[in-house]
mmCIF file with all atom_site columns, C-alpha atoms in Angstrom:
data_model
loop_
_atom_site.group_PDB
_atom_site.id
_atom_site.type_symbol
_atom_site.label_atom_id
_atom_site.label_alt_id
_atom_site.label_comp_id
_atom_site.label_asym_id
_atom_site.label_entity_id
_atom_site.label_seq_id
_atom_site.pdbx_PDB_ins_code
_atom_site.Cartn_x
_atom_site.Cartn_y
_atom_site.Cartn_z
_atom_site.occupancy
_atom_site.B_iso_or_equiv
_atom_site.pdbx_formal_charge
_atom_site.auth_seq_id
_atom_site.auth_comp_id
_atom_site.auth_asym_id
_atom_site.auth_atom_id
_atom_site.pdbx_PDB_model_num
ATOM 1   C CA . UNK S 1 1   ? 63.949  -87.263  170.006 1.00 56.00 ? 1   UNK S CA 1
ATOM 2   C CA . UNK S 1 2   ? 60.647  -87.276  167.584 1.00 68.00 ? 2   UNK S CA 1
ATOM 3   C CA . UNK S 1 3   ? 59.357  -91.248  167.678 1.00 69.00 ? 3   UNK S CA 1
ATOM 4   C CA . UNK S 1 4   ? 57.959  -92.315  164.488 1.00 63.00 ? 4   UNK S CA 1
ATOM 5   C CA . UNK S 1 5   ? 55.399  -94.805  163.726 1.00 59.00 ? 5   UNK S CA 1
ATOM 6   C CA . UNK S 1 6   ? 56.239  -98.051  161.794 1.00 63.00 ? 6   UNK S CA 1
ATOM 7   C CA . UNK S 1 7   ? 54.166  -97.741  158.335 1.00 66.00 ? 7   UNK S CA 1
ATOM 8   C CA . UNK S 1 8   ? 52.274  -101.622 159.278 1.00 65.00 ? 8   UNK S CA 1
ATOM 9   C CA . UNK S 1 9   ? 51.266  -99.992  162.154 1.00 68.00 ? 9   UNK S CA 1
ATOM 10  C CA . UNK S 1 10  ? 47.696  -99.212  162.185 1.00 71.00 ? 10  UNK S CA 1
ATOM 11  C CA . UNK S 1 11  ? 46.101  -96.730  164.831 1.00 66.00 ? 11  UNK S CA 1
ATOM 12  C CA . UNK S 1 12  ? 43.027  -97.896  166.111 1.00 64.00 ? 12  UNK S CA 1
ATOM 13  C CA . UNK S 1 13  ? 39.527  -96.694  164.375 1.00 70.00 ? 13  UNK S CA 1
ATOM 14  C CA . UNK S 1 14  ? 36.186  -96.420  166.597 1.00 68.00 ? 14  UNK S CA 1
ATOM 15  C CA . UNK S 1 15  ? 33.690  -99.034  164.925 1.00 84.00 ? 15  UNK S CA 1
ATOM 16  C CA . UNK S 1 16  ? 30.290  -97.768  163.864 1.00 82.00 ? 16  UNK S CA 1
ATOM 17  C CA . UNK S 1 17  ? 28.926  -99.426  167.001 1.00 85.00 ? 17  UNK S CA 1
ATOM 18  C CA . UNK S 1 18  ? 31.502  -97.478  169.212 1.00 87.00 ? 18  UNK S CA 1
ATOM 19  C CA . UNK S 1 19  ? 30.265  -94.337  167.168 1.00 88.00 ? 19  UNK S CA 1
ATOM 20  C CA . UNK S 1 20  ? 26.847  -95.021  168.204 1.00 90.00 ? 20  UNK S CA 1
ATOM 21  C CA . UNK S 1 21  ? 27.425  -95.637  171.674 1.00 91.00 ? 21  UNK S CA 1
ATOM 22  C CA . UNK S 1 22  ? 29.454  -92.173  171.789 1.00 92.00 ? 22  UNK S CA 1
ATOM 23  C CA . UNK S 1 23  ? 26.481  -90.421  170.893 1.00 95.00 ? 23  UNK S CA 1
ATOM 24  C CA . UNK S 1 24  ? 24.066  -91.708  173.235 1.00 95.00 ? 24  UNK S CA 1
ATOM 25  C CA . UNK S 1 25  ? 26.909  -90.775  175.795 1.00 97.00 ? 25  UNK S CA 1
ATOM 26  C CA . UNK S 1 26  ? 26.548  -86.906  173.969 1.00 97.00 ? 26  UNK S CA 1
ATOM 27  C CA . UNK S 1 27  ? 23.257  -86.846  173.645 1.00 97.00 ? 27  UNK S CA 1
ATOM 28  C CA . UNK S 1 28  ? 22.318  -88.132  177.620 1.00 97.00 ? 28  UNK S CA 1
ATOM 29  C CA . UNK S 1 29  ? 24.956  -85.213  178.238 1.00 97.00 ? 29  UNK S CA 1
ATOM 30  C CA . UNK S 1 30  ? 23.267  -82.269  175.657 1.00 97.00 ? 30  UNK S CA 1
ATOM 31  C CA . UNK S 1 31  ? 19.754  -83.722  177.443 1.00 97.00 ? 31  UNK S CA 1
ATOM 32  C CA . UNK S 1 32  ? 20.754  -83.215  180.400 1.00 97.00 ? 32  UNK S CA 1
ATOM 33  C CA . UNK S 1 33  ? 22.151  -79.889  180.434 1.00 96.00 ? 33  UNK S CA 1
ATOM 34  C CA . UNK S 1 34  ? 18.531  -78.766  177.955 1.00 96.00 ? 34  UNK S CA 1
ATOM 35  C CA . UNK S 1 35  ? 15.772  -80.005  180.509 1.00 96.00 ? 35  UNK S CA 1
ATOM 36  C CA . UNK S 1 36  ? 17.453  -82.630  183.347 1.00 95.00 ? 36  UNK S CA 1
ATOM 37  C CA . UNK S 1 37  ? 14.788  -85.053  182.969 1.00 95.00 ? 37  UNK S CA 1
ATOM 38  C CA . UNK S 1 38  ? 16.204  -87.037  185.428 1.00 90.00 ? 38  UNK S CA 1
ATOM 39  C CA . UNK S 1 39  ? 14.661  -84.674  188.178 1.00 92.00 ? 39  UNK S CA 1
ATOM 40  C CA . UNK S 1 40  ? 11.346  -84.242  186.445 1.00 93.00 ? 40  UNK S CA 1
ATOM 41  C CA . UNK S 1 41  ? 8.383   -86.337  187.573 1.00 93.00 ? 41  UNK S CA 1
ATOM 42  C CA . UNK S 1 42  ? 5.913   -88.017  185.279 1.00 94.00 ? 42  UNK S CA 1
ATOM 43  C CA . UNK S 1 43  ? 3.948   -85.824  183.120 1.00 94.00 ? 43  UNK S CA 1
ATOM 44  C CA . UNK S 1 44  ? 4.291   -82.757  180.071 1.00 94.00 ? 44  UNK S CA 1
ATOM 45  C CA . UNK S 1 45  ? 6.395   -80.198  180.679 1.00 96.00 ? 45  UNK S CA 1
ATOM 46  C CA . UNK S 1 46  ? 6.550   -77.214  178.022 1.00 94.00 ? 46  UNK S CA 1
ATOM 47  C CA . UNK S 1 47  ? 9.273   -74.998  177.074 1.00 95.00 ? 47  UNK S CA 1
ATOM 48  C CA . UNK S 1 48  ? 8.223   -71.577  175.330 1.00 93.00 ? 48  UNK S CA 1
ATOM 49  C CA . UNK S 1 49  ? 10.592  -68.840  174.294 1.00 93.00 ? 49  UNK S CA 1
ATOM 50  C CA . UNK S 1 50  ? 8.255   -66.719  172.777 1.00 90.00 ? 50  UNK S CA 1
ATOM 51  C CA . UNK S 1 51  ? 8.853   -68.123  169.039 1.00 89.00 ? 51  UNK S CA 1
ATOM 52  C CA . UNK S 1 52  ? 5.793   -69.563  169.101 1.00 85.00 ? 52  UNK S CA 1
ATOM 53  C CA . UNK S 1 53  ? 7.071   -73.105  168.685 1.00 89.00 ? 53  UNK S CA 1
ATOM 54  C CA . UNK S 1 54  ? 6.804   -74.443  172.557 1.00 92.00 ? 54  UNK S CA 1
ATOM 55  C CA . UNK S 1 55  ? 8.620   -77.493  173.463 1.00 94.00 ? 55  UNK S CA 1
ATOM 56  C CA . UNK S 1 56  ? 7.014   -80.598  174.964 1.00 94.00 ? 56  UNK S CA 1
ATOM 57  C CA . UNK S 1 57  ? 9.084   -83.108  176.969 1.00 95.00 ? 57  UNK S CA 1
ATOM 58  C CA . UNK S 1 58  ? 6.553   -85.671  178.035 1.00 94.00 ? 58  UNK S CA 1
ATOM 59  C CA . UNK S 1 59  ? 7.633   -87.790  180.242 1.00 96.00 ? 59  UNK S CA 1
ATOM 60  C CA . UNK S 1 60  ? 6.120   -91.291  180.186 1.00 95.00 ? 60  UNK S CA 1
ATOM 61  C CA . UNK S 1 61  ? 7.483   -93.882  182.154 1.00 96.00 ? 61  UNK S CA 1
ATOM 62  C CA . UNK S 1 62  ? 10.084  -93.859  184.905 1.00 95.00 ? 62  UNK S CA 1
ATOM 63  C CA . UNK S 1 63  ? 11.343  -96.689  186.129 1.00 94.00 ? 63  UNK S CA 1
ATOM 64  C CA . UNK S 1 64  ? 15.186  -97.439  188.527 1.00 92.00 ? 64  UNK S CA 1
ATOM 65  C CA . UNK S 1 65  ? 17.664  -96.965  186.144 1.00 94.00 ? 65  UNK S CA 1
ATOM 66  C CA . UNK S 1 66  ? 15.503  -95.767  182.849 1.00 96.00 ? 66  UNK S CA 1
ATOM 67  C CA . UNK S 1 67  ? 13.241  -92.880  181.967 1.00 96.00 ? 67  UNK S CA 1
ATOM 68  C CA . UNK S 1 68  ? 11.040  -93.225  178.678 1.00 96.00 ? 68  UNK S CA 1
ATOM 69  C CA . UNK S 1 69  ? 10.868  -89.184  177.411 1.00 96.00 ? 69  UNK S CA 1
ATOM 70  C CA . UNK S 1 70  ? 9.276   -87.867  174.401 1.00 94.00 ? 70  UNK S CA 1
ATOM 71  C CA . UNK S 1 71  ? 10.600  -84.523  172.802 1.00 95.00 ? 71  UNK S CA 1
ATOM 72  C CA . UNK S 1 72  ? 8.508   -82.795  170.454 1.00 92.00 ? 72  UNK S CA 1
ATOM 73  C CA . UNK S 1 73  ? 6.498   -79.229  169.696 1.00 89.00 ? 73  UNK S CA 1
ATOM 74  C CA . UNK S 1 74  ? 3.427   -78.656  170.799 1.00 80.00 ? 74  UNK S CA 1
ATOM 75  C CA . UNK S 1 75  ? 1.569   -78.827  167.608 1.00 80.00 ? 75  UNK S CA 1
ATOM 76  C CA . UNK S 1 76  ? 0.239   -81.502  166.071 1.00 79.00 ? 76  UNK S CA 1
ATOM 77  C CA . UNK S 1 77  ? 0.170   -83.572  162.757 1.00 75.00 ? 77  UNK S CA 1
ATOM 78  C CA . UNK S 1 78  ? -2.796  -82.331  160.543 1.00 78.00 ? 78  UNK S CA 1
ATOM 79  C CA . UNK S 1 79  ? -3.121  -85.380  159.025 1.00 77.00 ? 79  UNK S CA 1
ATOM 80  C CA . UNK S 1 80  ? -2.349  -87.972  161.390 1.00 73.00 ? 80  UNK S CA 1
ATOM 81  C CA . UNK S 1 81  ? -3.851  -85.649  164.927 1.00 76.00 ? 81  UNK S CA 1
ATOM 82  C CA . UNK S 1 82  ? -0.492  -86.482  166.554 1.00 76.00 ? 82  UNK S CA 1
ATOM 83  C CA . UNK S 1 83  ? 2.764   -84.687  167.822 1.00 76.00 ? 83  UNK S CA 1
ATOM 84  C CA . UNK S 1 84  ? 4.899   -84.336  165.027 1.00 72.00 ? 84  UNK S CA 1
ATOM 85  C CA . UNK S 1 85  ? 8.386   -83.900  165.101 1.00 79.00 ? 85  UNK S CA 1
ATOM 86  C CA . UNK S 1 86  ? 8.433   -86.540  167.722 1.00 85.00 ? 86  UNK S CA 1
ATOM 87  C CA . UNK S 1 87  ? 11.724  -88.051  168.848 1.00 91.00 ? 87  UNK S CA 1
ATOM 88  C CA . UNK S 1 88  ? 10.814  -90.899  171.471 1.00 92.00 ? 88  UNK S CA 1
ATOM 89  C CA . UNK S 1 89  ? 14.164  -91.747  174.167 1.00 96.00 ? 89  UNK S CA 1
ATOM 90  C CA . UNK S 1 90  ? 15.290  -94.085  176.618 1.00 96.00 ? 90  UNK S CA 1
ATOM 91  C CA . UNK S 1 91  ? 17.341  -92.335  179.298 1.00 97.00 ? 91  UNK S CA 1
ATOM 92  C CA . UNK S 1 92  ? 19.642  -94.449  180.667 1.00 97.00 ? 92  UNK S CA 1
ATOM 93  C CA . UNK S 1 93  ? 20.274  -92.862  184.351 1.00 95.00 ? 93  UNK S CA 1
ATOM 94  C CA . UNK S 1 94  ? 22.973  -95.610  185.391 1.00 95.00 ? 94  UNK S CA 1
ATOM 95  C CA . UNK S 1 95  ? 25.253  -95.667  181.677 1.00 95.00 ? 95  UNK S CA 1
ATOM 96  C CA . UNK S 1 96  ? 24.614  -92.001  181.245 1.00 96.00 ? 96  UNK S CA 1
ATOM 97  C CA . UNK S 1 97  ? 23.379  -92.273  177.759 1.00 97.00 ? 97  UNK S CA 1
ATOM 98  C CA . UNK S 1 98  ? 20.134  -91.579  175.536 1.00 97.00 ? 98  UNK S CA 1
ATOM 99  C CA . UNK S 1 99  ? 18.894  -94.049  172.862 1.00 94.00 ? 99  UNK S CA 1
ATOM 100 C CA . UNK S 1 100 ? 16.594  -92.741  170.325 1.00 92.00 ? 100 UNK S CA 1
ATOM 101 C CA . UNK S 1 101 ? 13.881  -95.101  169.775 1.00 88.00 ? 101 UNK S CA 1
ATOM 102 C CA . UNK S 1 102 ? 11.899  -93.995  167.135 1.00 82.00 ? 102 UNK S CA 1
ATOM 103 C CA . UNK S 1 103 ? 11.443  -90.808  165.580 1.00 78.00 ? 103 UNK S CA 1
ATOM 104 C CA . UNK S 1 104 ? 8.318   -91.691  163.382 1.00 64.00 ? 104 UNK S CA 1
ATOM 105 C CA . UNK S 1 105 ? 4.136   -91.559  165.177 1.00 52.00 ? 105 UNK S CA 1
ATOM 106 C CA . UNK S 1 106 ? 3.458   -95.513  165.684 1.00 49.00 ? 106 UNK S CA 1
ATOM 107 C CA . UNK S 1 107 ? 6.280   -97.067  163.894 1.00 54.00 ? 107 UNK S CA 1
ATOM 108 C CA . UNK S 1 108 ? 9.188   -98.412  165.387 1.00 56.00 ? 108 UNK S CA 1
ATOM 109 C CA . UNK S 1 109 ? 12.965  -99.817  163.690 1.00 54.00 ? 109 UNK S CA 1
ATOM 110 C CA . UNK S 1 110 ? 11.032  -103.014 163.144 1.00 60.00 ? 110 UNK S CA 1
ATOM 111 C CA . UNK S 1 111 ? 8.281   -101.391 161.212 1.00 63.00 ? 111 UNK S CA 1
ATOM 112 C CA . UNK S 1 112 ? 10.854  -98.941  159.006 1.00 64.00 ? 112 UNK S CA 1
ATOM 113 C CA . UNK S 1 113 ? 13.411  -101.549 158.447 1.00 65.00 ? 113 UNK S CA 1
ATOM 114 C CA . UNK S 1 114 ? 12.007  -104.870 158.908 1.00 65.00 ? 114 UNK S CA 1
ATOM 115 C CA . UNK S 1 115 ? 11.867  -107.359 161.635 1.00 69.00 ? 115 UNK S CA 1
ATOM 116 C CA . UNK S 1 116 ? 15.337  -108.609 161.130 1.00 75.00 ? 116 UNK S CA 1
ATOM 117 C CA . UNK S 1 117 ? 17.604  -106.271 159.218 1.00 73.00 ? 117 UNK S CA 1
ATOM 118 C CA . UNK S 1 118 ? 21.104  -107.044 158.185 1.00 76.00 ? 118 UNK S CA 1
ATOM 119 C CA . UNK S 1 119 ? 23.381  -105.463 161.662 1.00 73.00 ? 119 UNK S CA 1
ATOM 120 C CA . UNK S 1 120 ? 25.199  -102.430 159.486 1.00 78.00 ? 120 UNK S CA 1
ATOM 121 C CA . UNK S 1 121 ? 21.635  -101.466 158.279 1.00 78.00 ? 121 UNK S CA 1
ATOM 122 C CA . UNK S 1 122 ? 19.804  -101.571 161.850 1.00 77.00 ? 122 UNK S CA 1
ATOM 123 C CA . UNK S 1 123 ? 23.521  -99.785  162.936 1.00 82.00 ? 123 UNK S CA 1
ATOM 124 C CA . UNK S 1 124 ? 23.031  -97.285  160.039 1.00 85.00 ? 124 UNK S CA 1
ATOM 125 C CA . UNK S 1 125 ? 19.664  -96.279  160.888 1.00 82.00 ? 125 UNK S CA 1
ATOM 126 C CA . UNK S 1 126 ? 20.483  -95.895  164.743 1.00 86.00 ? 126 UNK S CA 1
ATOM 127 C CA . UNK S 1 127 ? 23.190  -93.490  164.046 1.00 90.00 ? 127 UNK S CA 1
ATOM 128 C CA . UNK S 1 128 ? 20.635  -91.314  161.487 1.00 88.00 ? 128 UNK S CA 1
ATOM 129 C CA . UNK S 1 129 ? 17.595  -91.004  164.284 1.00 89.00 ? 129 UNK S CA 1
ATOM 130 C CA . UNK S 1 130 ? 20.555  -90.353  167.024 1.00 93.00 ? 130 UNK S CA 1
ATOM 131 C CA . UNK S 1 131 ? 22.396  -87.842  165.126 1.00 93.00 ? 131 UNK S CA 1
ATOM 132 C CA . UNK S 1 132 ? 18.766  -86.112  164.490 1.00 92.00 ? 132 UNK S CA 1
ATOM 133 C CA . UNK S 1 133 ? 18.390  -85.826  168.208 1.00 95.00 ? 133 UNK S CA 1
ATOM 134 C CA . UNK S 1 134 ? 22.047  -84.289  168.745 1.00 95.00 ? 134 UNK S CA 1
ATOM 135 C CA . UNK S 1 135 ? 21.452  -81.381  165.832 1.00 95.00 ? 135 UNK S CA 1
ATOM 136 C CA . UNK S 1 136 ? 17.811  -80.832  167.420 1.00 94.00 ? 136 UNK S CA 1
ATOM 137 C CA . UNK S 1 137 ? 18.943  -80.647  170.971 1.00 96.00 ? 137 UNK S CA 1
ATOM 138 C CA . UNK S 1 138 ? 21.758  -78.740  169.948 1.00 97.00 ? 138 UNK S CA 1
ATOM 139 C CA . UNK S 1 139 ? 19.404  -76.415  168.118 1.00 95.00 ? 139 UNK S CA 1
ATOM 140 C CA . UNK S 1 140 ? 16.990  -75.865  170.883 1.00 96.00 ? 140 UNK S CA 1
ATOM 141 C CA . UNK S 1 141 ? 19.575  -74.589  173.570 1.00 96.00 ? 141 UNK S CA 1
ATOM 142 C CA . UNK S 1 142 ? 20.702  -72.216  170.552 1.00 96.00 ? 142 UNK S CA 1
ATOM 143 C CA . UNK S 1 143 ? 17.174  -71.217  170.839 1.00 95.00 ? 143 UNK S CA 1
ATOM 144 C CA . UNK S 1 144 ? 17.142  -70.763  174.616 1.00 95.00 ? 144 UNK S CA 1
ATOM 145 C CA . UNK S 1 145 ? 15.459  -73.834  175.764 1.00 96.00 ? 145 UNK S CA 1
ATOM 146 C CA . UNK S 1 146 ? 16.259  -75.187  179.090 1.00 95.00 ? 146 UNK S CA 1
ATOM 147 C CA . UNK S 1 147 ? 15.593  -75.759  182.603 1.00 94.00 ? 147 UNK S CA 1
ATOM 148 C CA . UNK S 1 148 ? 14.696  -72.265  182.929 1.00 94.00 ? 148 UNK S CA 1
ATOM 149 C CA . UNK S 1 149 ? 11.790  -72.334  180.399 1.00 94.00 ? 149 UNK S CA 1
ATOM 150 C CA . UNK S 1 150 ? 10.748  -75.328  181.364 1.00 94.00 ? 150 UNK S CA 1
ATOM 151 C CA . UNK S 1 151 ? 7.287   -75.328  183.202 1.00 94.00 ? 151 UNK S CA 1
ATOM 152 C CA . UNK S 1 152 ? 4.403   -78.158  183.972 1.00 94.00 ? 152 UNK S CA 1
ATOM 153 C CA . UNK S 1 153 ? 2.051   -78.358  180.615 1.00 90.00 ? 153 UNK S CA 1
ATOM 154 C CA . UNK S 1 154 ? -1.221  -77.334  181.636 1.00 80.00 ? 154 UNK S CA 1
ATOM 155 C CA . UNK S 1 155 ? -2.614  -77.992  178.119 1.00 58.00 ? 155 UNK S CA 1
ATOM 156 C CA . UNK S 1 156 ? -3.168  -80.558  175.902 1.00 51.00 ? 156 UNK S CA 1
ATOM 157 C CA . UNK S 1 157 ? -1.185  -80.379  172.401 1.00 55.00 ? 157 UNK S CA 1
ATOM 158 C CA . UNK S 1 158 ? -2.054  -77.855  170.354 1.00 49.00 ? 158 UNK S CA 1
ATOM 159 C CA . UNK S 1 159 ? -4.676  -78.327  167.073 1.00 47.00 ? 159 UNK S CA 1
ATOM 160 C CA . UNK S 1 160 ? -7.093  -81.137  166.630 1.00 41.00 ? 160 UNK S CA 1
ATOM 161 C CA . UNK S 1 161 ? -7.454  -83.936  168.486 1.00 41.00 ? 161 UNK S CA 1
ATOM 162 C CA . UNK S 1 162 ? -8.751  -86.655  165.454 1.00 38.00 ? 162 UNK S CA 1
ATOM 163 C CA . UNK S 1 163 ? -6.889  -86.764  162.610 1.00 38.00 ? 163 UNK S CA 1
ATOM 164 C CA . UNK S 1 164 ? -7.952  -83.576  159.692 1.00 36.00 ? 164 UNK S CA 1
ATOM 165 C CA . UNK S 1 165 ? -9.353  -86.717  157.831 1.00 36.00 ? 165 UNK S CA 1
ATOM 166 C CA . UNK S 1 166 ? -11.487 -88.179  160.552 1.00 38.00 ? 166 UNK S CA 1
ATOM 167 C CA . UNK S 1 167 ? -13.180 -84.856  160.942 1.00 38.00 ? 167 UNK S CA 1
ATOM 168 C CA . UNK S 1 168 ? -13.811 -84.371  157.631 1.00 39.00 ? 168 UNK S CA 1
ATOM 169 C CA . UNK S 1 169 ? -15.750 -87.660  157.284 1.00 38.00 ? 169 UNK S CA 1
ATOM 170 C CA . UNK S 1 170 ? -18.078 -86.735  160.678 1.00 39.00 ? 170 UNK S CA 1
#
């Protein structure tokens, strides 16, 4: 016999906070099947399927339970001399999940939504740099990134090293 529901019931919802915490745990999981940073050492790595757009995975710090990555091509901003798209993560080796930082060269939550921002805005803007990282990991293995084309960087960053500006003034 079919059971029905009572109508007052209500079937749980997953808060925007659960949401958020979901996608880390996708995102550690699309990471990890990309590049498996977790095995890398410190240092650039590159990833180059022949589009002409390499991959850089830089990673920075390493530390028990955390890594601190940076994903990003290997070309630079023209007018700011640094890697841009940048996504900047914290890999979280022991909760299985990825946190994206920042997305933006210098600037932090604190400097794009203030110091202390309401919780549903600082929640809001979370789920906008993490969802970013989900759609460009996703779109890199479509690509053909992965462990396979990943390789120790041997180079520095593509283009100039001082911002277009800076030059210009020399």
């Amino acid at each position: 016999m079919q059971q029905v529901t009572p109508h007052g019931t209500r079937i749980p919802r997953l808060s925007r906070f659960g949401w958020l915490m979901a996608l880390y745990a996708e995102n550690h999981a699309r990471l990890q099947r990309l590049f498996a940073p977790a095995r890398l050492g410190e240092g650039s790595y590159l990833s180059s399927v022949g589009d002409g757009l390499d991959v850089r995975l830089d990673v920075l710090e390493r530390h028990p339970y955390t890594l601190e990555l940076r994903l990003t091509y290997d070309l630079r901003d023209p007018l700011t001399g640094e890697p841009d798209p940048s996504a900047y993560l914290r890999l979280y080796s022991d909760a299985r999940q990825v946190e994206t930082t920042h997305c933006y060269v210098g600037r932090r939550w604190q400097d794009v939504i203030g110091l202390y921002p309401p919780p549903a805005e600082l929640v809001g803007h979370r789920l906008r740099m993490n969802t970013f990282l989900g759609k460009w990991l996703e779109y890199l293995a479509e690509r053909g990134h992965g462990v396979a084309t990943l390789a120790p960087a041997t180079a520095r960053l593509a283009g100039p090293a001082t911002p277009v500006r800076e030059a210009a003034r020399r």
